[in-house]
Amino acid sequence: MAQVMIIYGYMSYYLHPRRRIIKIIILASKIFLSYKFLGFKKPFSREESFRQKQKKLHQKNAESATSLKGVLIKIGQFLSARVDFLPDEYTEVLSKLQDQIPPADFNIIKNRLIEELGEEPSIIFKSFNEEPIAAASLGQVHEAVLKNGDRVAVKIQYPKIEDIVKADLKALKWIVKFLRKQFKDINFDVLIEEFSRILNDELNYIHEGRNAEIFNDNFSDDKDIIVPKIYWEYTTLKVLTLQYVEGIKL
Protein backbone atom coordinates (compact mmCIF):
# COMPACT_ATOMS: atom_id res chain seq x y z
CA MET A 1 0.00 0.00 0.00
CA ALA A 2 1.28 3.45 -0.85
CA GLN A 3 2.19 5.85 1.92
CA VAL A 4 -0.42 8.41 2.90
CA MET A 5 0.50 12.08 3.18
CA ILE A 6 -1.35 13.81 6.00
CA ILE A 7 -1.22 17.59 5.66
CA TYR A 8 -2.80 19.82 8.27
CA GLY A 9 -1.60 23.04 9.82
CA TYR A 10 1.87 23.96 8.60
CA MET A 11 3.30 20.45 8.90
CA SER A 12 3.25 17.36 6.74
CA TYR A 13 4.17 13.80 7.61
CA TYR A 14 3.82 10.35 6.09
CA LEU A 15 1.82 7.53 7.59
CA HIS A 16 1.22 4.09 6.10
CA PRO A 17 -2.54 3.41 5.70
CA ARG A 18 -2.31 0.29 7.88
CA ARG A 19 -0.67 2.30 10.66
CA ARG A 20 -3.36 4.98 10.38
CA ILE A 21 -6.10 2.33 10.66
CA ILE A 22 -4.44 0.88 13.76
CA LYS A 23 -4.07 4.35 15.33
CA ILE A 24 -7.76 5.09 14.82
CA ILE A 25 -8.83 1.73 16.29
CA ILE A 26 -6.52 2.22 19.29
CA LEU A 27 -7.93 5.73 19.78
CA ALA A 28 -11.52 4.42 19.69
CA SER A 29 -10.59 1.68 22.20
CA LYS A 30 -9.03 4.21 24.58
CA ILE A 31 -12.17 6.37 24.46
CA PHE A 32 -14.42 3.37 25.14
CA LEU A 33 -12.24 2.14 28.03
CA SER A 34 -12.05 5.64 29.55
CA TYR A 35 -15.83 5.60 30.02
CA LYS A 36 -15.75 2.08 31.42
CA PHE A 37 -13.09 3.14 33.92
CA LEU A 38 -15.10 6.23 34.89
CA GLY A 39 -18.17 4.02 35.40
CA PHE A 40 -16.27 1.94 37.96
CA LYS A 41 -15.58 5.12 39.96
CA LYS A 42 -19.22 6.21 40.10
CA PRO A 43 -20.26 4.24 43.24
CA PHE A 44 -17.31 5.77 45.12
CA SER A 45 -17.79 9.38 44.01
CA ARG A 46 -20.10 12.19 45.03
CA GLU A 47 -22.69 13.04 42.38
CA GLU A 48 -21.38 16.56 41.68
CA SER A 49 -17.76 15.36 41.62
CA PHE A 50 -18.66 12.56 39.21
CA ARG A 51 -20.47 15.00 36.89
CA GLN A 52 -17.42 17.26 36.73
CA LYS A 53 -15.15 14.31 35.92
CA GLN A 54 -17.62 13.18 33.26
CA LYS A 55 -17.70 16.64 31.64
CA LYS A 56 -13.90 16.82 31.54
CA LEU A 57 -13.74 13.34 30.02
CA HIS A 58 -16.34 14.27 27.37
CA GLN A 59 -14.26 17.30 26.37
CA LYS A 60 -10.97 15.36 26.35
CA ASN A 61 -12.42 12.53 24.27
CA ALA A 62 -14.05 14.95 21.81
CA GLU A 63 -10.66 16.57 21.20
CA SER A 64 -8.92 13.18 20.93
CA ALA A 65 -11.55 11.83 18.52
CA THR A 66 -10.70 14.48 15.92
CA SER A 67 -6.94 14.68 16.53
CA LEU A 68 -6.16 12.48 13.50
CA LYS A 69 -8.22 14.72 11.18
CA GLY A 70 -9.28 13.12 7.86
CA VAL A 71 -12.71 11.47 7.89
CA LEU A 72 -12.87 11.91 11.66
CA ILE A 73 -13.23 15.66 11.08
CA LYS A 74 -16.12 15.03 8.68
CA ILE A 75 -17.87 12.84 11.28
CA GLY A 76 -17.26 15.52 13.89
CA GLN A 77 -18.80 18.18 11.64
CA PHE A 78 -21.88 16.02 11.13
CA LEU A 79 -22.29 15.21 14.82
CA SER A 80 -21.75 18.83 15.88
CA ALA A 81 -25.15 19.67 14.40
CA ARG A 82 -26.84 16.90 16.41
CA VAL A 83 -27.29 18.56 19.79
CA ASP A 84 -29.81 15.83 20.63
CA PHE A 85 -27.27 13.06 20.06
CA LEU A 86 -24.15 13.99 22.05
CA PRO A 87 -23.40 15.67 25.42
CA ASP A 88 -22.91 19.47 25.33
CA GLU A 89 -19.15 19.10 25.91
CA TYR A 90 -18.85 17.14 22.65
CA THR A 91 -20.93 19.51 20.52
CA GLU A 92 -19.04 22.50 21.94
CA VAL A 93 -15.70 21.05 20.81
CA LEU A 94 -16.98 19.59 17.54
CA SER A 95 -18.79 22.78 16.49
CA LYS A 96 -15.37 24.46 16.18
CA LEU A 97 -14.61 22.05 13.34
CA GLN A 98 -17.09 23.87 11.09
CA ASP A 99 -14.64 26.70 10.40
CA GLN A 100 -11.59 26.39 12.64
CA ILE A 101 -9.62 23.55 11.02
CA PRO A 102 -5.90 24.42 10.59
CA PRO A 103 -5.16 24.94 6.87
CA ALA A 104 -2.51 23.14 4.85
CA ASP A 105 0.74 24.85 3.88
CA PHE A 106 0.18 26.95 0.75
CA ASN A 107 3.14 25.42 -1.13
CA ILE A 108 1.41 22.03 -0.98
CA ILE A 109 -1.88 23.55 -2.10
CA LYS A 110 -0.13 25.47 -4.89
CA ASN A 111 1.44 22.26 -6.22
CA ARG A 112 -1.99 20.62 -6.27
CA LEU A 113 -3.36 23.62 -8.20
CA ILE A 114 -0.52 23.44 -10.75
CA GLU A 115 -1.08 19.67 -11.20
CA GLU A 116 -4.77 20.24 -11.90
CA LEU A 117 -4.79 23.50 -13.91
CA GLY A 118 -1.33 23.24 -15.49
CA GLU A 119 -0.03 26.71 -14.55
CA GLU A 120 1.17 28.74 -11.57
CA PRO A 121 -1.63 30.64 -9.77
CA SER A 122 0.11 33.91 -10.74
CA ILE A 123 -0.30 33.02 -14.42
CA ILE A 124 -3.90 31.81 -14.24
CA PHE A 125 -5.26 34.49 -11.93
CA LYS A 126 -4.94 38.27 -11.74
CA SER A 127 -4.50 37.81 -7.98
CA PHE A 128 -4.59 34.83 -5.63
CA ASN A 129 -4.78 35.09 -1.83
CA GLU A 130 -2.38 32.57 -0.28
CA GLU A 131 -4.29 32.72 3.03
CA PRO A 132 -7.37 30.44 2.82
CA ILE A 133 -10.77 31.87 3.67
CA ALA A 134 -11.93 28.41 4.82
CA ALA A 135 -10.39 25.02 5.59
CA ALA A 136 -12.38 21.81 5.84
CA SER A 137 -11.81 18.06 6.11
CA LEU A 138 -11.18 17.38 2.41
CA GLY A 139 -9.83 20.67 1.10
CA GLN A 140 -9.58 24.42 1.56
CA VAL A 141 -10.84 27.55 -0.20
CA HIS A 142 -8.82 30.53 -1.45
CA GLU A 143 -10.12 33.85 -2.73
CA ALA A 144 -8.84 34.91 -6.16
CA VAL A 145 -9.53 37.30 -9.04
CA LEU A 146 -9.61 36.08 -12.65
CA LYS A 147 -7.87 37.93 -15.49
CA ASN A 148 -11.27 39.35 -16.55
CA GLY A 149 -11.76 40.85 -13.07
CA ASP A 150 -14.28 38.30 -11.75
CA ARG A 151 -13.90 37.58 -8.04
CA VAL A 152 -13.88 33.83 -7.38
CA ALA A 153 -13.52 31.24 -4.64
CA VAL A 154 -11.15 28.38 -5.51
CA LYS A 155 -11.77 25.15 -3.63
CA ILE A 156 -8.69 22.90 -3.69
CA GLN A 157 -8.60 19.30 -2.49
CA TYR A 158 -5.75 18.15 -0.23
CA PRO A 159 -3.18 15.86 -1.94
CA LYS A 160 -3.58 12.14 -1.17
CA ILE A 161 -6.88 12.76 0.63
CA GLU A 162 -8.43 9.81 -1.26
CA ASP A 163 -5.97 7.42 0.43
CA ILE A 164 -6.72 8.94 3.82
CA VAL A 165 -10.48 8.50 3.23
CA LYS A 166 -10.03 4.84 2.26
CA ALA A 167 -7.93 4.11 5.36
CA ASP A 168 -10.36 5.92 7.66
CA LEU A 169 -13.41 4.14 6.28
CA LYS A 170 -11.70 0.77 6.80
CA ALA A 171 -10.99 1.73 10.40
CA LEU A 172 -14.61 2.80 10.91
CA LYS A 173 -15.85 -0.57 9.63
CA TRP A 174 -13.72 -2.32 12.27
CA ILE A 175 -15.09 0.00 14.96
CA VAL A 176 -18.65 -0.64 13.76
CA LYS A 177 -18.13 -4.39 14.21
CA PHE A 178 -17.52 -3.71 17.89
CA LEU A 179 -20.35 -1.17 18.24
CA ARG A 180 -22.80 -3.58 16.65
CA LYS A 181 -22.42 -5.88 19.66
CA GLN A 182 -22.81 -3.04 22.15
CA PHE A 183 -25.79 -1.30 20.51
CA LYS A 184 -27.84 -3.98 18.78
CA ASP A 185 -30.80 -1.67 18.06
CA ILE A 186 -28.79 0.63 15.77
CA ASN A 187 -28.17 -0.36 12.14
CA PHE A 188 -24.59 0.88 11.84
CA ASP A 189 -24.07 -0.82 8.47
CA VAL A 190 -26.64 1.43 6.79
CA LEU A 191 -25.06 4.51 8.38
CA ILE A 192 -21.56 3.54 7.21
CA GLU A 193 -22.74 2.76 3.67
CA GLU A 194 -24.55 6.09 3.38
CA PHE A 195 -21.64 8.02 4.89
CA SER A 196 -19.17 6.31 2.51
CA ARG A 197 -21.33 7.13 -0.51
CA ILE A 198 -21.71 10.80 0.44
CA LEU A 199 -18.00 11.11 1.24
CA ASN A 200 -16.91 9.66 -2.11
CA ASP A 201 -19.33 12.03 -3.87
CA GLU A 202 -17.70 14.95 -2.07
CA LEU A 203 -14.30 13.96 -3.47
CA ASN A 204 -15.63 14.65 -6.98
CA TYR A 205 -15.69 18.42 -7.49
CA ILE A 206 -17.06 18.09 -11.03
CA HIS A 207 -20.04 16.27 -9.56
CA GLU A 208 -20.40 19.08 -6.99
CA GLY A 209 -20.29 21.73 -9.74
CA ARG A 210 -22.97 19.98 -11.79
CA ASN A 211 -25.19 19.65 -8.73
CA ALA A 212 -24.81 23.40 -8.11
CA GLU A 213 -25.99 24.10 -11.65
CA ILE A 214 -28.98 21.75 -11.24
CA PHE A 215 -29.84 23.53 -7.99
CA ASN A 216 -29.57 26.87 -9.78
CA ASP A 217 -31.91 25.71 -12.57
CA ASN A 218 -34.45 24.43 -10.04
CA PHE A 219 -34.58 27.79 -8.26
CA SER A 220 -33.97 30.14 -11.20
CA ASP A 221 -37.34 31.85 -10.60
CA ASP A 222 -36.59 32.60 -6.94
CA LYS A 223 -34.62 35.85 -6.63
CA ASP A 224 -34.00 35.20 -2.91
CA ILE A 225 -31.77 32.21 -3.69
CA ILE A 226 -28.28 32.78 -5.08
CA VAL A 227 -26.20 29.88 -6.39
CA PRO A 228 -22.57 30.73 -7.29
CA LYS A 229 -21.65 30.42 -10.96
CA ILE A 230 -19.22 27.59 -11.79
CA TYR A 231 -16.15 28.51 -13.87
CA TRP A 232 -15.65 25.21 -15.71
CA GLU A 233 -12.44 26.30 -17.48
CA TYR A 234 -10.83 26.49 -14.02
CA THR A 235 -12.50 23.39 -12.57
CA THR A 236 -11.30 19.76 -12.42
CA LEU A 237 -12.01 16.67 -10.36
CA LYS A 238 -9.89 18.16 -7.53
CA VAL A 239 -10.28 21.93 -8.03
CA LEU A 240 -13.58 23.82 -8.06
CA THR A 241 -13.68 27.49 -9.07
CA LEU A 242 -16.90 29.35 -8.45
CA GLN A 243 -18.25 32.87 -8.16
CA TYR A 244 -17.38 34.54 -4.85
CA VAL A 245 -20.55 35.22 -2.87
CA GLU A 246 -20.60 36.94 0.52
CA GLY A 247 -22.58 35.09 3.18
CA ILE A 248 -23.49 34.97 6.86
CA LYS A 249 -22.89 31.87 8.97
CA LEU A 250 -26.19 30.68 10.40
Coordinates of C-alpha atoms in Angstrom, one line a residue:
M1 CA 0.0 0.0 0.0
A2 CA 1.3 3.5 -0.8
Q3 CA 2.2 5.9 1.9
V4 CA -0.4 8.4 2.9
M5 CA 0.5 12.1 3.2
I6 CA -1.3 13.8 6.0
I7 CA -1.2 17.6 5.7
Y8 CA -2.8 19.8 8.3
G9 CA -1.6 23.0 9.8
Y10 CA 1.9 24.0 8.6
M11 CA 3.3 20.5 8.9
S12 CA 3.2 17.4 6.7
Y13 CA 4.2 13.8 7.6
Y14 CA 3.8 10.4 6.1
L15 CA 1.8 7.5 7.6
H16 CA 1.2 4.1 6.1
P17 CA -2.5 3.4 5.7
R18 CA -2.3 0.3 7.9
R19 CA -0.7 2.3 10.7
R20 CA -3.4 5.0 10.4
I21 CA -6.1 2.3 10.7
I22 CA -4.4 0.9 13.8
K23 CA -4.1 4.3 15.3
I24 CA -7.8 5.1 14.8
I25 CA -8.8 1.7 16.3
I26 CA -6.5 2.2 19.3
L27 CA -7.9 5.7 19.8
A28 CA -11.5 4.4 19.7
S29 CA -10.6 1.7 22.2
K30 CA -9.0 4.2 24.6
I31 CA -12.2 6.4 24.5
F32 CA -14.4 3.4 25.1
L33 CA -12.2 2.1 28.0
S34 CA -12.1 5.6 29.6
Y35 CA -15.8 5.6 30.0
K36 CA -15.8 2.1 31.4
F37 CA -13.1 3.1 33.9
L38 CA -15.1 6.2 34.9
G39 CA -18.2 4.0 35.4
F40 CA -16.3 1.9 38.0
K41 CA -15.6 5.1 40.0
K42 CA -19.2 6.2 40.1
P43 CA -20.3 4.2 43.2
F44 CA -17.3 5.8 45.1
S45 CA -17.8 9.4 44.0
R46 CA -20.1 12.2 45.0
E47 CA -22.7 13.0 42.4
E48 CA -21.4 16.6 41.7
S49 CA -17.8 15.4 41.6
F50 CA -18.7 12.6 39.2
R51 CA -20.5 15.0 36.9
Q52 CA -17.4 17.3 36.7
K53 CA -15.2 14.3 35.9
Q54 CA -17.6 13.2 33.3
K55 CA -17.7 16.6 31.6
K56 CA -13.9 16.8 31.5
L57 CA -13.7 13.3 30.0
H58 CA -16.3 14.3 27.4
Q59 CA -14.3 17.3 26.4
K60 CA -11.0 15.4 26.4
N61 CA -12.4 12.5 24.3
A62 CA -14.0 14.9 21.8
E63 CA -10.7 16.6 21.2
S64 CA -8.9 13.2 20.9
A65 CA -11.6 11.8 18.5
T66 CA -10.7 14.5 15.9
S67 CA -6.9 14.7 16.5
L68 CA -6.2 12.5 13.5
K69 CA -8.2 14.7 11.2
G70 CA -9.3 13.1 7.9
V71 CA -12.7 11.5 7.9
L72 CA -12.9 11.9 11.7
I73 CA -13.2 15.7 11.1
K74 CA -16.1 15.0 8.7
I75 CA -17.9 12.8 11.3
G76 CA -17.3 15.5 13.9
Q77 CA -18.8 18.2 11.6
F78 CA -21.9 16.0 11.1
L79 CA -22.3 15.2 14.8
S80 CA -21.7 18.8 15.9
A81 CA -25.2 19.7 14.4
R82 CA -26.8 16.9 16.4
V83 CA -27.3 18.6 19.8
D84 CA -29.8 15.8 20.6
F85 CA -27.3 13.1 20.1
L86 CA -24.2 14.0 22.1
P87 CA -23.4 15.7 25.4
D88 CA -22.9 19.5 25.3
E89 CA -19.2 19.1 25.9
Y90 CA -18.8 17.1 22.6
T91 CA -20.9 19.5 20.5
E92 CA -19.0 22.5 21.9
V93 CA -15.7 21.1 20.8
L94 CA -17.0 19.6 17.5
S95 CA -18.8 22.8 16.5
K96 CA -15.4 24.5 16.2
L97 CA -14.6 22.0 13.3
Q98 CA -17.1 23.9 11.1
D99 CA -14.6 26.7 10.4
Q100 CA -11.6 26.4 12.6
I101 CA -9.6 23.5 11.0
P102 CA -5.9 24.4 10.6
P103 CA -5.2 24.9 6.9
A104 CA -2.5 23.1 4.9
D105 CA 0.7 24.8 3.9
F106 CA 0.2 27.0 0.8
N107 CA 3.1 25.4 -1.1
I108 CA 1.4 22.0 -1.0
I109 CA -1.9 23.6 -2.1
K110 CA -0.1 25.5 -4.9
N111 CA 1.4 22.3 -6.2
R112 CA -2.0 20.6 -6.3
L113 CA -3.4 23.6 -8.2
I114 CA -0.5 23.4 -10.7
E115 CA -1.1 19.7 -11.2
E116 CA -4.8 20.2 -11.9
L117 CA -4.8 23.5 -13.9
G118 CA -1.3 23.2 -15.5
E119 CA 0.0 26.7 -14.6
E120 CA 1.2 28.7 -11.6
P121 CA -1.6 30.6 -9.8
S122 CA 0.1 33.9 -10.7
I123 CA -0.3 33.0 -14.4
I124 CA -3.9 31.8 -14.2
F125 CA -5.3 34.5 -11.9
K126 CA -4.9 38.3 -11.7
S127 CA -4.5 37.8 -8.0
F128 CA -4.6 34.8 -5.6
N129 CA -4.8 35.1 -1.8
E130 CA -2.4 32.6 -0.3
E131 CA -4.3 32.7 3.0
P132 CA -7.4 30.4 2.8
I133 CA -10.8 31.9 3.7
A134 CA -11.9 28.4 4.8
A135 CA -10.4 25.0 5.6
A136 CA -12.4 21.8 5.8
S137 CA -11.8 18.1 6.1
L138 CA -11.2 17.4 2.4
G139 CA -9.8 20.7 1.1
Q140 CA -9.6 24.4 1.6
V141 CA -10.8 27.5 -0.2
H142 CA -8.8 30.5 -1.5
E143 CA -10.1 33.9 -2.7
A144 CA -8.8 34.9 -6.2
V145 CA -9.5 37.3 -9.0
L146 CA -9.6 36.1 -12.6
K147 CA -7.9 37.9 -15.5
N148 CA -11.3 39.3 -16.6
G149 CA -11.8 40.9 -13.1
D150 CA -14.3 38.3 -11.8
R151 CA -13.9 37.6 -8.0
V152 CA -13.9 33.8 -7.4
A153 CA -13.5 31.2 -4.6
V154 CA -11.1 28.4 -5.5
K155 CA -11.8 25.1 -3.6
I156 CA -8.7 22.9 -3.7
Q157 CA -8.6 19.3 -2.5
Y158 CA -5.7 18.1 -0.2
P159 CA -3.2 15.9 -1.9
K160 CA -3.6 12.1 -1.2
I161 CA -6.9 12.8 0.6
E162 CA -8.4 9.8 -1.3
D163 CA -6.0 7.4 0.4
I164 CA -6.7 8.9 3.8
V165 CA -10.5 8.5 3.2
K166 CA -10.0 4.8 2.3
A167 CA -7.9 4.1 5.4
D168 CA -10.4 5.9 7.7
L169 CA -13.4 4.1 6.3
K170 CA -11.7 0.8 6.8
A171 CA -11.0 1.7 10.4
L172 CA -14.6 2.8 10.9
K173 CA -15.8 -0.6 9.6
W174 CA -13.7 -2.3 12.3
I175 CA -15.1 0.0 15.0
V176 CA -18.7 -0.6 13.8
K177 CA -18.1 -4.4 14.2
F178 CA -17.5 -3.7 17.9
L179 CA -20.4 -1.2 18.2
R180 CA -22.8 -3.6 16.6
K181 CA -22.4 -5.9 19.7
Q182 CA -22.8 -3.0 22.2
F183 CA -25.8 -1.3 20.5
K184 CA -27.8 -4.0 18.8
D185 CA -30.8 -1.7 18.1
I186 CA -28.8 0.6 15.8
N187 CA -28.2 -0.4 12.1
F188 CA -24.6 0.9 11.8
D189 CA -24.1 -0.8 8.5
V190 CA -26.6 1.4 6.8
L191 CA -25.1 4.5 8.4
I192 CA -21.6 3.5 7.2
E193 CA -22.7 2.8 3.7
E194 CA -24.6 6.1 3.4
F195 CA -21.6 8.0 4.9
S196 CA -19.2 6.3 2.5
R197 CA -21.3 7.1 -0.5
I198 CA -21.7 10.8 0.4
L199 CA -18.0 11.1 1.2
N200 CA -16.9 9.7 -2.1
D201 CA -19.3 12.0 -3.9
E202 CA -17.7 15.0 -2.1
L203 CA -14.3 14.0 -3.5
N204 CA -15.6 14.6 -7.0
Y205 CA -15.7 18.4 -7.5
I206 CA -17.1 18.1 -11.0
H207 CA -20.0 16.3 -9.6
E208 CA -20.4 19.1 -7.0
G209 CA -20.3 21.7 -9.7
R210 CA -23.0 20.0 -11.8
N211 CA -25.2 19.7 -8.7
A212 CA -24.8 23.4 -8.1
E213 CA -26.0 24.1 -11.7
I214 CA -29.0 21.8 -11.2
F215 CA -29.8 23.5 -8.0
N216 CA -29.6 26.9 -9.8
D217 CA -31.9 25.7 -12.6
N218 CA -34.5 24.4 -10.0
F219 CA -34.6 27.8 -8.3
S220 CA -34.0 30.1 -11.2
D221 CA -37.3 31.9 -10.6
D222 CA -36.6 32.6 -6.9
K223 CA -34.6 35.8 -6.6
D224 CA -34.0 35.2 -2.9
I225 CA -31.8 32.2 -3.7
I226 CA -28.3 32.8 -5.1
V227 CA -26.2 29.9 -6.4
P228 CA -22.6 30.7 -7.3
K229 CA -21.7 30.4 -11.0
I230 CA -19.2 27.6 -11.8
Y231 CA -16.2 28.5 -13.9
W232 CA -15.6 25.2 -15.7
E233 CA -12.4 26.3 -17.5
Y234 CA -10.8 26.5 -14.0
T235 CA -12.5 23.4 -12.6
T236 CA -11.3 19.8 -12.4
L237 CA -12.0 16.7 -10.4
K238 CA -9.9 18.2 -7.5
V239 CA -10.3 21.9 -8.0
L240 CA -13.6 23.8 -8.1
T241 CA -13.7 27.5 -9.1
L242 CA -16.9 29.4 -8.5
Q243 CA -18.3 32.9 -8.2
Y244 CA -17.4 34.5 -4.8
V245 CA -20.5 35.2 -2.9
E246 CA -20.6 36.9 0.5
G247 CA -22.6 35.1 3.2
I248 CA -23.5 35.0 6.9
K249 CA -22.9 31.9 9.0
L250 CA -26.2 30.7 10.4

